[in-house]
Amino acid sequence: MDYAKHYRREQRKKPQCSADGCGARLQSGHSRQGYCRMHEPLLLKEPLRTPEAIGRTLDKFRSQILPARSGLDRLFGCWPWTGRRNKASPGFDGELRPGYGLISIGNNDWLAHRFSYGNFVGGHRSGLTLDHVCRSSLCVRPDHLMPMTQRRNSELEHRRAADDTEAVLVDLSKIPHMHPRVTLWAMLNGLPIGRAEPGGEPFAYGLDGQPVSNHPGPNAFPSVGDLFPSRP
Ligand SMILES: [Zn+2]
Ligand SMILES: [Zn+2]
């Protein structure tokens, strides 16, 4: 049996990404409602069509974040989600994870951190998982998230068993800055925007040793370019 041929045939049966000119085959778990990970922010285009809808959605997003007054979340500048969550699940170490935040946009539930990344940063290469570099699974701060392979993510979780605050700060400092307009929005909304001092090697672990390139995704993200709609 020709496995390569078989594989290609199986791939062809999979649906393709609906974004113009993409054509990526959709894998379950690596895609969302007809879009690959790179293009899934396009799903926000319709529900965030008007300045009013963008304003309402950002207000809703903001209202469910409660910055910490002490502890590591404060030190790292996390945006801890206090709203609805999905079910807790056992993590790699057998400990129960508290689950991830959920936010409904239009008729869809989004993982709150995935909405944040898609809306404020953009899409990322398919086959990667969004890692919480700050190690707080309820954090929804866009520059605390980094796309990486599942394998790399597990390796890091292993290493992270020891609570190494210094290592987290160094890792956080390597993530590209938020878009200036996102920073301004966050500042005006009382969210932490501070960053660890830059240091250490460039952030390379996200993509299995390849240097990280930010994938800006489609230019059509509704909110980054339109964070301050003129409200009536
Ligand atoms: Zn696509
Ligand atoms: Zn965080």
Coordinates of C-alpha atoms in Angstrom, one line a residue, residues 90-226:
P90 CA -6.6 16.9 34.2
G91 CA -3.3 18.4 33.1
F92 CA -0.1 16.7 32.2
D93 CA 0.9 16.3 35.8
G94 CA -2.5 14.8 36.8
E95 CA -3.5 17.9 38.6
L96 CA -6.9 19.4 37.7
R97 CA -6.6 22.5 35.6
P98 CA -9.2 25.2 36.4
G99 CA -10.3 25.4 32.7
Y100 CA -10.2 28.3 30.4
G101 CA -12.3 31.5 30.2
L102 CA -15.2 31.6 27.7
I103 CA -16.8 34.5 26.0
S104 CA -19.7 34.5 23.6
I105 CA -19.2 36.6 20.4
G106 CA -22.2 36.6 18.1
N107 CA -23.6 33.1 18.3
N108 CA -20.3 31.5 19.1
D109 CA -18.4 30.6 22.3
W110 CA -14.8 31.5 22.1
L111 CA -12.1 30.6 24.6
A112 CA -11.5 34.0 26.1
H113 CA -7.7 33.9 25.5
R114 CA -8.1 32.7 22.0
F115 CA -10.5 35.6 21.3
S116 CA -8.1 38.0 22.8
Y117 CA -5.2 36.7 20.6
G118 CA -7.3 36.5 17.5
N119 CA -8.7 40.0 18.0
F120 CA -5.7 41.9 19.2
V121 CA -2.8 40.0 17.5
G122 CA -4.2 37.9 14.7
G123 CA -4.1 34.3 13.4
H124 CA -1.3 31.9 13.8
R125 CA 0.0 29.0 11.9
S126 CA -2.2 25.9 12.0
G127 CA -1.1 22.9 14.1
L128 CA 0.1 25.1 16.9
T129 CA -1.4 25.6 20.3
L130 CA -1.6 28.9 22.2
D131 CA 0.5 28.7 25.2
H132 CA 0.1 30.8 28.4
V133 CA 3.7 31.9 28.8
C134 CA 2.7 33.4 32.2
R135 CA 1.5 29.9 33.3
S136 CA -1.9 31.2 34.3
S137 CA -4.5 29.5 32.2
L138 CA -7.1 32.1 33.0
C139 CA -5.0 35.0 31.8
V140 CA -6.3 36.7 28.6
R141 CA -3.5 39.2 28.0
P142 CA -2.6 39.0 24.3
D143 CA 1.2 39.4 24.9
H144 CA 1.2 36.6 27.5
L145 CA 0.2 34.1 24.8
M146 CA 2.5 32.4 22.3
P147 CA 1.7 29.9 19.6
M148 CA 3.8 26.7 19.8
T149 CA 3.7 23.0 19.0
Q150 CA 1.9 20.7 21.4
R151 CA 5.1 18.8 21.9
R152 CA 7.1 21.9 22.8
N153 CA 4.3 23.0 25.1
S154 CA 4.4 19.6 27.0
E155 CA 8.2 19.8 27.3
L156 CA 7.8 23.3 28.8
E157 CA 5.1 22.2 31.2
H158 CA 7.5 19.5 32.4
R159 CA 10.2 22.1 33.0
R160 CA 7.8 24.4 34.6
A161 CA 7.0 22.1 37.4
A162 CA 9.4 24.1 39.5
D163 CA 8.1 27.6 40.1
D164 CA 10.7 29.7 38.5
T165 CA 9.5 33.2 38.5
E166 CA 12.7 34.5 37.0
A167 CA 12.3 32.2 34.0
V168 CA 8.7 33.3 33.4
L169 CA 9.7 37.0 33.5
V170 CA 12.5 36.3 31.0
D171 CA 10.1 34.4 28.7
L172 CA 7.5 37.1 28.9
S173 CA 10.0 39.7 27.9
K174 CA 10.7 37.9 24.6
I175 CA 7.1 38.1 23.3
P176 CA 6.5 40.8 20.8
H177 CA 4.9 43.9 22.1
M178 CA 1.2 44.5 21.8
H179 CA 0.0 46.7 19.0
P180 CA 0.3 50.3 20.3
R181 CA -3.4 50.8 20.0
V182 CA -4.1 47.7 22.1
T183 CA -1.7 49.0 24.7
L184 CA -3.5 52.4 24.7
W185 CA -6.9 50.7 25.0
A186 CA -5.7 48.5 27.9
M187 CA -4.2 51.5 29.6
L188 CA -7.4 53.6 29.3
N189 CA -9.3 50.6 30.7
G190 CA -7.1 50.1 33.7
L191 CA -5.5 46.9 32.6
P192 CA -1.8 46.2 33.3
I193 CA 0.5 46.9 30.4
G194 CA 3.9 46.7 32.0
R195 CA 6.4 44.3 30.7
A196 CA 9.5 42.6 32.1
E197 CA 12.8 44.1 31.1
P198 CA 13.9 42.7 27.8
G199 CA 16.6 40.1 28.3
G200 CA 17.8 36.7 27.4
E201 CA 17.9 35.0 24.0
P202 CA 15.3 36.0 21.5
F203 CA 12.1 34.0 22.0
A204 CA 12.8 30.9 19.9
Y205 CA 11.1 28.0 21.7
G206 CA 7.6 28.7 20.5
L207 CA 8.2 27.0 17.2
D208 CA 10.6 24.2 18.1
G209 CA 13.8 26.2 17.8
Q210 CA 12.8 28.2 14.7
P211 CA 12.9 31.9 15.3
V212 CA 9.4 33.2 16.0
S213 CA 7.9 35.1 13.2
N214 CA 4.6 36.8 14.1
H215 CA 1.9 35.9 11.7
P216 CA -0.2 39.0 11.4
G217 CA -3.0 37.1 9.7
P218 CA -5.5 38.8 7.5
N219 CA -5.6 42.6 7.5
A220 CA -9.3 42.5 8.2
F221 CA -9.1 42.2 12.0
P222 CA -11.9 44.4 13.0
S223 CA -10.8 45.7 16.3
V224 CA -7.1 46.4 16.2
G225 CA -7.6 49.0 13.5
D226 CA -10.8 50.2 15.0

